[in-house]
Coordinates of C-alpha atoms and ligand atoms in Angstrom, one line a residue:
X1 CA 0.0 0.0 0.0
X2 CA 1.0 3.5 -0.9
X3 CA 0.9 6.2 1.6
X4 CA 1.3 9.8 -0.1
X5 CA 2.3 13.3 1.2
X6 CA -0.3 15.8 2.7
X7 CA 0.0 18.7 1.0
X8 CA -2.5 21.6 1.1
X9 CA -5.6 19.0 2.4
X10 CA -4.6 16.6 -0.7
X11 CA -3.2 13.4 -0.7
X12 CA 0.3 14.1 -2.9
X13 CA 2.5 11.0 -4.2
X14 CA 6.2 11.7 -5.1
X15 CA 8.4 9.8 -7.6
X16 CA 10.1 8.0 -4.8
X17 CA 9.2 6.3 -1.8
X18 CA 10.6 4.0 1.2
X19 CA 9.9 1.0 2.3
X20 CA 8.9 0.4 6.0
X21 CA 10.0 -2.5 7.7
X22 CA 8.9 -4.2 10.6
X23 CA 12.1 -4.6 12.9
X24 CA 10.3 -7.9 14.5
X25 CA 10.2 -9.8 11.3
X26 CA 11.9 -7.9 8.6
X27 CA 9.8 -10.1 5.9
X28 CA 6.9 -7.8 6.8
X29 CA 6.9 -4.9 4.9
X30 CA 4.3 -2.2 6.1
X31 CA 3.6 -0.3 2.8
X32 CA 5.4 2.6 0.8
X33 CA 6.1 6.0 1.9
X34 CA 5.9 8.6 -0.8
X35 CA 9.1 10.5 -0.5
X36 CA 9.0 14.3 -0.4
X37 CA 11.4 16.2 -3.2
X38 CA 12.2 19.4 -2.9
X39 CA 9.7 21.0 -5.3
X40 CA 6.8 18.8 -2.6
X41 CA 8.4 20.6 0.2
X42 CA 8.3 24.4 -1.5
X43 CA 4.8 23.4 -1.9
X44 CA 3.5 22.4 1.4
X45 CA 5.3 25.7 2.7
X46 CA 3.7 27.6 0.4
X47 CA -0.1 26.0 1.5
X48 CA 0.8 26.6 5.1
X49 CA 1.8 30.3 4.5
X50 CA -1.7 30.8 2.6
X51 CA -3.7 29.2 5.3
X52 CA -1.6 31.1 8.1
X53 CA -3.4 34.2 8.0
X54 CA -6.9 32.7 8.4
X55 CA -6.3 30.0 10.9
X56 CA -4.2 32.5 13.1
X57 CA -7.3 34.4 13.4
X58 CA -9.9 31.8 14.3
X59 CA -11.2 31.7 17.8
X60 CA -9.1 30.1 20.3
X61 CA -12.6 27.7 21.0
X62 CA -12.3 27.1 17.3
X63 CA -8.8 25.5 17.7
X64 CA -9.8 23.8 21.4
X65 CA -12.5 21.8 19.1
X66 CA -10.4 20.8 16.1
X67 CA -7.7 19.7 19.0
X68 CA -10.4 18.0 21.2
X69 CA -11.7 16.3 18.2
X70 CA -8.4 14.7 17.6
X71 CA -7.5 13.9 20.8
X72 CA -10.9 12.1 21.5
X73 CA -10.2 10.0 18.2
X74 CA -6.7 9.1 19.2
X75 CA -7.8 8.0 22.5
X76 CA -10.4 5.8 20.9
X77 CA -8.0 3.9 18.5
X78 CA -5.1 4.2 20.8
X79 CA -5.2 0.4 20.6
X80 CA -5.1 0.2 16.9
X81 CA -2.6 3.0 16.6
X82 CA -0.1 1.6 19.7
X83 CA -0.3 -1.9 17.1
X84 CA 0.7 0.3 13.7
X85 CA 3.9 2.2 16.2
X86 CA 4.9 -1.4 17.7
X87 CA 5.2 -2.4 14.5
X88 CA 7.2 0.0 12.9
X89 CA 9.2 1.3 15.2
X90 CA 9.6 -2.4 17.6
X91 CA 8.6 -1.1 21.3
X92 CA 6.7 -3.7 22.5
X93 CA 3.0 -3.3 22.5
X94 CA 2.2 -2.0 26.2
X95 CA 5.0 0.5 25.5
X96 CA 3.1 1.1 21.9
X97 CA -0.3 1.6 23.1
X98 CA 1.3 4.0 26.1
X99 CA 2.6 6.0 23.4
X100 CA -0.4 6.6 21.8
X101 CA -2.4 7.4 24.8
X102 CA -0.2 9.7 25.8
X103 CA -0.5 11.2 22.2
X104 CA -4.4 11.5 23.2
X105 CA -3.5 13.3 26.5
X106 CA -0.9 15.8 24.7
X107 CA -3.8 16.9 22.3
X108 CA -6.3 17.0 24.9
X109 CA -4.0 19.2 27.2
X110 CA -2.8 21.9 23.9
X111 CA -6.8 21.8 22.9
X112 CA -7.4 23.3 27.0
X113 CA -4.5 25.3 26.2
X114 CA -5.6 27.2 23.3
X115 CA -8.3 28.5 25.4
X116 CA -5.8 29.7 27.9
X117 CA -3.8 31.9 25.9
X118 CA -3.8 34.8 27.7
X119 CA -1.8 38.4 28.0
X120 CA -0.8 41.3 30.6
X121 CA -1.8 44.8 31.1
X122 CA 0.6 46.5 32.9
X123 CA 0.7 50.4 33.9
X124 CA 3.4 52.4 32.0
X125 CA 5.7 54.9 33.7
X126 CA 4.6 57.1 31.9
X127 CA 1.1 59.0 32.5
X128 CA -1.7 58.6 30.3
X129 CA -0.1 55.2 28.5
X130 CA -1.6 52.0 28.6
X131 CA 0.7 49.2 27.9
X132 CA -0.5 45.3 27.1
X133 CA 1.4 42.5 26.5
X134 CA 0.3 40.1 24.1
X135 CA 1.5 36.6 22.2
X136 CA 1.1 36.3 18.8
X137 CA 1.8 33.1 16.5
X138 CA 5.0 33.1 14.7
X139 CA 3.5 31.6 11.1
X140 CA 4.6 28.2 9.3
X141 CA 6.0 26.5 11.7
X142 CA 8.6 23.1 10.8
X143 CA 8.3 19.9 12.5
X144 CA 11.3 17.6 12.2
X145 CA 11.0 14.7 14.7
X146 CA 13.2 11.3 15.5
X147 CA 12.1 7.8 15.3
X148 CA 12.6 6.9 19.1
X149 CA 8.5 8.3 19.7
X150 CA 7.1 8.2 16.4
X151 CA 3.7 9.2 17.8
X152 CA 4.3 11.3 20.9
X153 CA 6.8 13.6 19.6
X154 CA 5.0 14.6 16.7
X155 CA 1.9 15.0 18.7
X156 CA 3.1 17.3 21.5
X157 CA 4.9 19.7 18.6
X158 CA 2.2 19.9 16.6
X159 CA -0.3 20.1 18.9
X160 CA 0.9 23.4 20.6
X161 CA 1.9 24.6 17.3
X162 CA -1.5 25.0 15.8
X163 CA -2.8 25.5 19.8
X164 CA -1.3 29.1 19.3
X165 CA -2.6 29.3 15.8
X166 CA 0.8 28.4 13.6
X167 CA 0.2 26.6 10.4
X168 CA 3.0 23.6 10.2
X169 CA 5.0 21.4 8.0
X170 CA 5.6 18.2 9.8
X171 CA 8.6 15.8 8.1
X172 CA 8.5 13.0 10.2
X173 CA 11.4 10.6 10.5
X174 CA 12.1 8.1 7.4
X175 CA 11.9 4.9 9.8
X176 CA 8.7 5.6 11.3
X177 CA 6.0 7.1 8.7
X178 CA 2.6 5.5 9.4
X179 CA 2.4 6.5 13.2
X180 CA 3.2 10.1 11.7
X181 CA 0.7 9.7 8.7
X182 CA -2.1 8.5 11.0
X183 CA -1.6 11.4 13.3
X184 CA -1.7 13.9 10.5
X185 CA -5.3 11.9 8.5
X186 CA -6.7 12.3 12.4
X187 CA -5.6 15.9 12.8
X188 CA -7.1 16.8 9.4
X189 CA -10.0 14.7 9.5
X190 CA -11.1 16.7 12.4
X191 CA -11.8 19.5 10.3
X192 CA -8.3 21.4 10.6
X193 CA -8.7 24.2 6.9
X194 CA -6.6 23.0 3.9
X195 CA -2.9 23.8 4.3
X196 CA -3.1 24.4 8.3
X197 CA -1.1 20.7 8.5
X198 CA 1.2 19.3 6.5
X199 CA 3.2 16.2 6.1
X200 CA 6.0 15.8 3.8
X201 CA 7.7 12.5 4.1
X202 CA 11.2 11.6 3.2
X203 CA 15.2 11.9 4.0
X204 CA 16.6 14.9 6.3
X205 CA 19.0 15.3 3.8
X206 CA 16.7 16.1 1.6
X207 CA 13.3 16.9 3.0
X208 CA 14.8 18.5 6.4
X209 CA 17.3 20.4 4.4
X210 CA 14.5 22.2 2.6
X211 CA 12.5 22.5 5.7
X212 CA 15.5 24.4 7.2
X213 CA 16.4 26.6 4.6
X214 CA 13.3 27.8 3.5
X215 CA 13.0 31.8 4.2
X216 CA 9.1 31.6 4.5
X217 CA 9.7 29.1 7.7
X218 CA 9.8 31.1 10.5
X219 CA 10.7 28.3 13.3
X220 CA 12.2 25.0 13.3
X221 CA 11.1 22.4 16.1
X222 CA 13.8 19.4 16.2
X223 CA 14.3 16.4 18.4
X224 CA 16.8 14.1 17.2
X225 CA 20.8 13.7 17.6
X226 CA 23.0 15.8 18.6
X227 CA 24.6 16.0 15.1
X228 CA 21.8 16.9 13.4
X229 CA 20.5 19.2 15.6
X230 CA 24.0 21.5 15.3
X231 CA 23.1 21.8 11.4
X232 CA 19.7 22.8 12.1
X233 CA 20.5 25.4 14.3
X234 CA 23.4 27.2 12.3
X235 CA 21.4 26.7 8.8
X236 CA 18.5 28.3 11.3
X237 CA 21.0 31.2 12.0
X238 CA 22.3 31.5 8.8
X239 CA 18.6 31.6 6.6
X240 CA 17.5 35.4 5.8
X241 CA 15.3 36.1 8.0
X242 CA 16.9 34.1 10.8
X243 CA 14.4 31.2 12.1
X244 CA 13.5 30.8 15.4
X245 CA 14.9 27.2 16.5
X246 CA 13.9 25.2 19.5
X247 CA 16.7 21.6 19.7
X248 CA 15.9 18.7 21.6
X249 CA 19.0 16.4 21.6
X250 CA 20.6 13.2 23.2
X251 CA 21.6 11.8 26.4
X252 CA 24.2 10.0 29.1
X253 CA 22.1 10.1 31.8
X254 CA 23.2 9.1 35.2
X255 CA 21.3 7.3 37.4
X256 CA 23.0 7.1 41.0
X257 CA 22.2 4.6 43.3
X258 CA 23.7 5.2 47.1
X259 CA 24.0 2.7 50.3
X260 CA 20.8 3.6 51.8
X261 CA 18.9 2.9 48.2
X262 CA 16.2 0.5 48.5
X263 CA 17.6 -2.1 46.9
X264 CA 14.7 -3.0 44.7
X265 CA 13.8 0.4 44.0
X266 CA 17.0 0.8 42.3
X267 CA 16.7 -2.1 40.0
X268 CA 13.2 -1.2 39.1
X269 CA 14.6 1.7 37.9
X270 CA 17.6 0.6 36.5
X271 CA 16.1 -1.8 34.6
X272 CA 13.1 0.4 33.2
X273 CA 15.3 3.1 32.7
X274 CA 18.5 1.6 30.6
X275 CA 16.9 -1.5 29.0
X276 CA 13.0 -1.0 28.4
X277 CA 11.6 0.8 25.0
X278 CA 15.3 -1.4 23.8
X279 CA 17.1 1.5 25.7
X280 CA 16.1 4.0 22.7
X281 CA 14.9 6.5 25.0
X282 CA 16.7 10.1 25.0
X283 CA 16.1 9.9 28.7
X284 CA 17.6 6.0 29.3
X285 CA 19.8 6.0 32.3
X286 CA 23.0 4.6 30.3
X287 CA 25.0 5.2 33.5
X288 CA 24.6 3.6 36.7
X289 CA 26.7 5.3 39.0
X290 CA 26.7 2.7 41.8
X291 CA 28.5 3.2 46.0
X292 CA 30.4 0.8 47.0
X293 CA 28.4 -0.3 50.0
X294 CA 25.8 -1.3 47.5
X295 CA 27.8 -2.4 44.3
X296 CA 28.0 -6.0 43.9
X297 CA 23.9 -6.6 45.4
X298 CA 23.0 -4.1 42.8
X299 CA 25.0 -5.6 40.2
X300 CA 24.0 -9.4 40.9
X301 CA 20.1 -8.5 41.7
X302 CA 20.4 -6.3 38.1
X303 CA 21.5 -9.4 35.9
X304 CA 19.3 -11.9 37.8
X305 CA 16.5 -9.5 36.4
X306 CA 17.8 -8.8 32.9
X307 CA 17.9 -13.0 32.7
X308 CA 14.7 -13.1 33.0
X309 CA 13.8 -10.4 30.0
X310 CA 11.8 -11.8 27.4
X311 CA 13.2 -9.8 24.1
X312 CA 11.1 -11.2 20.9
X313 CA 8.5 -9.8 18.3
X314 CA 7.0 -6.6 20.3
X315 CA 3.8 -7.6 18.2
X316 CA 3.7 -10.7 21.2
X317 CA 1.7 -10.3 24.0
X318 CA 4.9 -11.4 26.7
X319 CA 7.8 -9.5 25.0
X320 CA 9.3 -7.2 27.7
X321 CA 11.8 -5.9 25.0
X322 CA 11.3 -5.6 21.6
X323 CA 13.9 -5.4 18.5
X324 CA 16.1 -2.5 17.9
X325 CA 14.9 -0.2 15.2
X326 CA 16.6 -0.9 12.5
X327 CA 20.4 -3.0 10.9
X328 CA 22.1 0.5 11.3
X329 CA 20.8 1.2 15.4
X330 CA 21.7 -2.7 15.8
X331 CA 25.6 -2.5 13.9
X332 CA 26.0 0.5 16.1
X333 CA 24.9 -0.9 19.4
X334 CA 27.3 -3.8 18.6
X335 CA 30.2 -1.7 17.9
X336 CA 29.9 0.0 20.9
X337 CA 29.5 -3.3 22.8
X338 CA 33.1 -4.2 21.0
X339 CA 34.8 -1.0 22.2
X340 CA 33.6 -0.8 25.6
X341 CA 35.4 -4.4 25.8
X342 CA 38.6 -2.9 24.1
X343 CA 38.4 -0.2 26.1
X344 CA 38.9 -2.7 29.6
X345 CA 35.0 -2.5 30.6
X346 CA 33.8 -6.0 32.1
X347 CA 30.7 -7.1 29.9
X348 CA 28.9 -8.5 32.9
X349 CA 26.2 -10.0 30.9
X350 CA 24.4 -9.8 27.7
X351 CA 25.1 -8.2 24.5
X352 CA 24.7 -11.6 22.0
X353 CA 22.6 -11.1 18.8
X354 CA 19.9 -12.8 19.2
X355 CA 17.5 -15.2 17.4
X356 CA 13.8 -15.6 17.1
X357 CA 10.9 -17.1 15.0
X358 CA 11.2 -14.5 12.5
X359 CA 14.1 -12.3 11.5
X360 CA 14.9 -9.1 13.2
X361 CA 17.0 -6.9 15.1
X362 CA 17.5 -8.3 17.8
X363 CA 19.6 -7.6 21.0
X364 CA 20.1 -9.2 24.2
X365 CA 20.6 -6.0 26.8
X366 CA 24.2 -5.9 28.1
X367 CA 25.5 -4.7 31.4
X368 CA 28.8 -3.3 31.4
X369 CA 30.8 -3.0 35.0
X370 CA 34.3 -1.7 35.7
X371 CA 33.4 1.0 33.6
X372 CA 35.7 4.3 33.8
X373 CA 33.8 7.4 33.1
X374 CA 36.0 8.4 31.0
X375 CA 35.4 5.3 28.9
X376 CA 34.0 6.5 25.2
X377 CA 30.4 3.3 26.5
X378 CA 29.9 6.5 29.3
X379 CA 30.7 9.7 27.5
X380 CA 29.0 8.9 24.0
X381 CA 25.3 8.2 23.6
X382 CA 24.5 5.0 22.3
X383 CA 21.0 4.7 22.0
X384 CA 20.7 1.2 22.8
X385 CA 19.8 -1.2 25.5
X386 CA 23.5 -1.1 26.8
X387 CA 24.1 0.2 30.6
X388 CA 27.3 1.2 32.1
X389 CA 27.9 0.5 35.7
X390 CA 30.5 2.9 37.6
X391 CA 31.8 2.0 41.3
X392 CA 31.9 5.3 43.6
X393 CA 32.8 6.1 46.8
X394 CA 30.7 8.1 48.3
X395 CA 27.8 11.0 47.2
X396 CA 30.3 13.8 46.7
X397 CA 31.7 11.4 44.1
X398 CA 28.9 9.9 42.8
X399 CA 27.8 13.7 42.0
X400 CA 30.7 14.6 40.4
X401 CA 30.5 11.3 37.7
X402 CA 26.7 12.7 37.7
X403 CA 27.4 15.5 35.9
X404 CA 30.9 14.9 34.2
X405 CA 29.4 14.7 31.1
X406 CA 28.5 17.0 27.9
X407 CA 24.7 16.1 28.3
X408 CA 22.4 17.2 30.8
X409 CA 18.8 16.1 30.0
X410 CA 17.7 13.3 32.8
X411 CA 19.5 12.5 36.0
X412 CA 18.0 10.1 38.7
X413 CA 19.2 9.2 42.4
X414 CA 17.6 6.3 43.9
X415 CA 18.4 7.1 48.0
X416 CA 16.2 6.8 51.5
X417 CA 18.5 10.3 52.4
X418 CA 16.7 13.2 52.6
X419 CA 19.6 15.0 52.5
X420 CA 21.3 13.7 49.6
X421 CA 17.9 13.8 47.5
X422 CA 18.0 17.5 48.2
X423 CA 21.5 18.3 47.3
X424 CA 21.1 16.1 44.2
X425 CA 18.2 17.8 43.3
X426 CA 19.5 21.3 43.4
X427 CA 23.3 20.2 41.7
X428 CA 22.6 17.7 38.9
X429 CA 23.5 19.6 35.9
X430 CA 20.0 18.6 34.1
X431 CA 17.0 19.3 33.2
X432 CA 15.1 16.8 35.0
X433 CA 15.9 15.3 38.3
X434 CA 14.1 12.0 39.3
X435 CA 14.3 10.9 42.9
X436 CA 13.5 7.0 43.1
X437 CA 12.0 6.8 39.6
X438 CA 13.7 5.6 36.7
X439 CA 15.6 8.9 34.3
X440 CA 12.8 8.1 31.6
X441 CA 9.1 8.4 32.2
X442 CA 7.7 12.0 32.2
X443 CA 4.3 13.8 32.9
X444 CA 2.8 15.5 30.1
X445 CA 1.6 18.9 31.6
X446 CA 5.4 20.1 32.9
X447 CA 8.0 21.3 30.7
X448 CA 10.9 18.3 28.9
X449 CA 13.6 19.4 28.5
X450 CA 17.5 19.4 29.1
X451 CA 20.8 21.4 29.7
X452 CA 24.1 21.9 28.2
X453 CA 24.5 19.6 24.7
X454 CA 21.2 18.2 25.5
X455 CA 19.0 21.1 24.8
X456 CA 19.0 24.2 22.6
X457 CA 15.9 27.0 22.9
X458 CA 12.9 27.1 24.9
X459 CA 11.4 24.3 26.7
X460 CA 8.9 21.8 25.1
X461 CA 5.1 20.5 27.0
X462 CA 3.2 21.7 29.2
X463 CA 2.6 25.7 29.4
X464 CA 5.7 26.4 28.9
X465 CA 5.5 25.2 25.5
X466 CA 4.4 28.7 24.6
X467 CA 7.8 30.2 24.6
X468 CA 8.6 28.6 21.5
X469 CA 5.6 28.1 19.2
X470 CA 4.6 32.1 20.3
X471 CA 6.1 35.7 19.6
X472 CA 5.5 38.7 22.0
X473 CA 4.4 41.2 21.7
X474 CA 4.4 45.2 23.4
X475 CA 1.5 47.4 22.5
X476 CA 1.5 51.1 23.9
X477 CA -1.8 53.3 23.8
X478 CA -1.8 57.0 24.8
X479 CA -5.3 57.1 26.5
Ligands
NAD1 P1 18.5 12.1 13.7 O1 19.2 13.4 14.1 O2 19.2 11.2 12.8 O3 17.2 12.5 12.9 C1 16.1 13.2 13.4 C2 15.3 13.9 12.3 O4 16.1 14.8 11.6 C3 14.8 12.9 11.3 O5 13.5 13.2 10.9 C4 15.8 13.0 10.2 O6 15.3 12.6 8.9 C5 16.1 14.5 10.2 N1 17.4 14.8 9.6 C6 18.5 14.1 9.6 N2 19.5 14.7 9.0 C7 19.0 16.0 8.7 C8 19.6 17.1 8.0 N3 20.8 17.1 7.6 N4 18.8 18.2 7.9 C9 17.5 18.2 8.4 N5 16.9 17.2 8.9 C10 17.7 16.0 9.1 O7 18.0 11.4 15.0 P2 17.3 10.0 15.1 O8 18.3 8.9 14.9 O9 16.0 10.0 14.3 O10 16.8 10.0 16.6 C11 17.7 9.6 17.7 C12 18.2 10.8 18.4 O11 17.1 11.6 18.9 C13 19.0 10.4 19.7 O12 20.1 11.2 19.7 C14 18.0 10.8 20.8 O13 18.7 11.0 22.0 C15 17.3 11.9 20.3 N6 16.1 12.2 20.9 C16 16.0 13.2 21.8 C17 14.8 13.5 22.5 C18 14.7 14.7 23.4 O14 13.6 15.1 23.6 N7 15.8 15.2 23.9 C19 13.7 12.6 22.3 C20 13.8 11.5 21.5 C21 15.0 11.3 20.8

């Protein structure tokens, strides 16, 4: 089957498409996925510019029902569209269906949103001068999202996007099209004007690039890696006029674990947080900065529990951990696994290629101890379900490790200190601080995001979400 580009309300097809494979059972080809050319991208701009001015000026109840409509239809197939994101993308199905309700709550929350935009009237110093402060929508807004959420992601960019009455162009990632393409037939099914929401399908090297130097694209939204995200910012810089960007990048995220941890507390969360979703989580704790006291318990009660992971199809109702995304994701998880032996790491357990009834991508998770933070398996992110542990001495230390690193999105302490909760809590360099909960798994209403070469721009969710997808503006009145 042959999905097409949504360009200007109209289904589009392009003279190339991809092929989307199911990473459980690579025989199982999904459909084709009409691949944007340059000439498709100019075009969907060029819709959302002429349907900016119209749907910037509808009601903000206008956009609450066009949002509520969506959501309530997500929510209602969430099962159905959890099933198309398992298999594509190869999170098991729990973790599939998750996704997509969560893609129902994001809409639901931007659709209240849009009726609380709001502004300020303030008194000027000077008599006789009203002054109000007001947010206005920037105008075509582009979407460029990862494969990691291929439902979520899109869902809460989009979603405050046209909350604040921006028109967008949404190139979703090459890996993951259908949960993308669903979201988009919901979104514009619910009534959304012609042009308001587009989708143009295809390579960043293509489709991106055109996205990002287009001078009637006012602002850029990105989550992806940290490479990409550096050329989206500087061709951002560089286009005439200059594009507001917003970057949300990768991880190394620490998850300390001290003494007086309870001890299954700790492996709940070091297991959910490095292993589950196959560790492809921009939040996974890839670092497991362990005390001494608690070390070899921690170790021993982790691997006992990653024993018992059942890794098959994510299609089957049992699997704990599905495939890898893709041969590329899978040679790279492997290569790391090679040089964090080279490199004098112990590979506790795991890391075998593994075999099921149909072919795929397939990983065992690996556990890594003896690892050195300075070791290339703790400073670069792998995006796999590899974990690193690191042997500390005491909090001070564990700290330190914590936040030797260029990332900063997610940092976790499992502890029964009060104390040390606190102080982590105010000195992990990160955006996000967990205190006995796994670095991954986040609410929907509070701002995501991260620090230092995790993050670029404004936050993303929640209220806050309005920093990015709205422009402000400073109206003076003599009375
Ligand atoms: P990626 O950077 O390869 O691709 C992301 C998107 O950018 C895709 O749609 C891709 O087609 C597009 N793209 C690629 N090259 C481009 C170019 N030159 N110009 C314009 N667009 C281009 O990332 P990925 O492999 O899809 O996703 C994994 C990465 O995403 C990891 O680093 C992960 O940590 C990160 N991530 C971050 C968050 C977060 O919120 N911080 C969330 C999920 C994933």
């Amino acid at each position: 089957m042959l999905f097409e580009n949504v360009i200007a309300g109209e289904r589009r097809s392009a003279d190339d498409a991809s092929r989307n494979i199911n990473p459980s059972d690579t025989n199982d080809v999904i459909g084709e996925f009409a691949r944007a050319s340059n000439a498709d991208v100019d075009d969907a701009i060029a819709a959302a510019k002429e349907a900016f001015p119209a749907w910037s000026r509808t009601t903000p109840l206008q956009r609450h029902d066009f949002l509520k409509k969506a959501a309530d239809e997500v929510m209602a197939r969430r099962e159905e569209l959890g099933h198309i994101l398992s298999r594509e993308e190869g999170k098991t199905l729990a973790e599939g269906i998750g996704e997509a309700t969560r893609a129902g709550q994001v809409l639901d929350f931007f659709a209240g949103e849009a009726l609380r935009a709001g502004g300020e009237a303030v008194p000027s110093v000077r008599s006789g001068v009203d002054v109000g402060i007001t947010r206005e929508p920037l105008g075509v807004v582009g979407i460029i999202t990862p494969w990691n959420f291929p439902i979520a992601i899109p869902a809460w960019k989009i979603a405050p996007a046209l909350a604040w009455g921006n028109t967008v162009v949404f190139k979703p990632s090459d890996l993951v099209p259908h949960s993308a393409w669903m979201l988009v037939d919901i979104l514009n099914r619910a009534g959304l004007p012609a042009g308001v929401l587009n989708l143009v399908m295809g390579r960043g090297s293509v489709v991106g690039q055109a996205l990002i130097k287009h001078p009637d694209v006012a602002a850029i939204s990105f989550t992806g890696s940290v490479e990409t995200g550096r050329t989206i910012a500087a061709a951002c810089v560089a286009s005439s006029p200059m594009k507001k960007v917003q970057l949300e990048m990768g991880g190394k995220n620490p998850l300390v674990v001290l003494n007086d941890a309870s001890l299954s507390v700790a492996v709940d969360c070091a297991l959910n947080g490095a292993f589950f979703s196959t560790g492809q989580r921009c939040t996974a704790s890839s670092r497991l900065i362990v005390q001494d006291g608690i070390h070899d318990a921690f170790v021993a009660a982790l691997i006992e529990r990653m024993q018992a992971l059942t890794v098959d199809n994510a299609l089957l109702p049992g699997t704990q951990i599905g495939p890898v995304v893709d041969e590329k994701q899978l040679a790279t998880d492997e290569r790391y696994i090679a040089i964090g032996r080279e490199e004098g790491a112990t590979l506790a357990w795991g890391g075998e290629r593994l075999n099921r009834a149909r072919p795929g991508f397939y990983l065992q998770p690996a556990l890594f101890t003896n690892v050195d933070n300075r070791m290339r398996i703790a400073r670069e992110e792998i995006f796999g379900p590899v974990g690193s542990v690191i042997r500390v001495k005491d909090y001070d230390e564990a700290l330190a490790v914590a936040n030797d690193t260029v990332f900063g999105l997610s940092a976790g302490i499992c502890t029964t200190s009060l104390k040390h909760a606190t102080d982590f809590k105010r000195n992990a360099e990160a955006g996000m601080v967990m205190v006995n909960l796994a670095t991954a798994g986040v609410d929907f209403h509070v701002p995501f995001g991260g620090r230092k070469g995790s993050s670029y721009g404004p936050r993303e969710q929640g209220a806050y979400a309005r920093e990015f997808y709205t422009v402000i503006k400073t109206a003076y009145t003599a009375a």
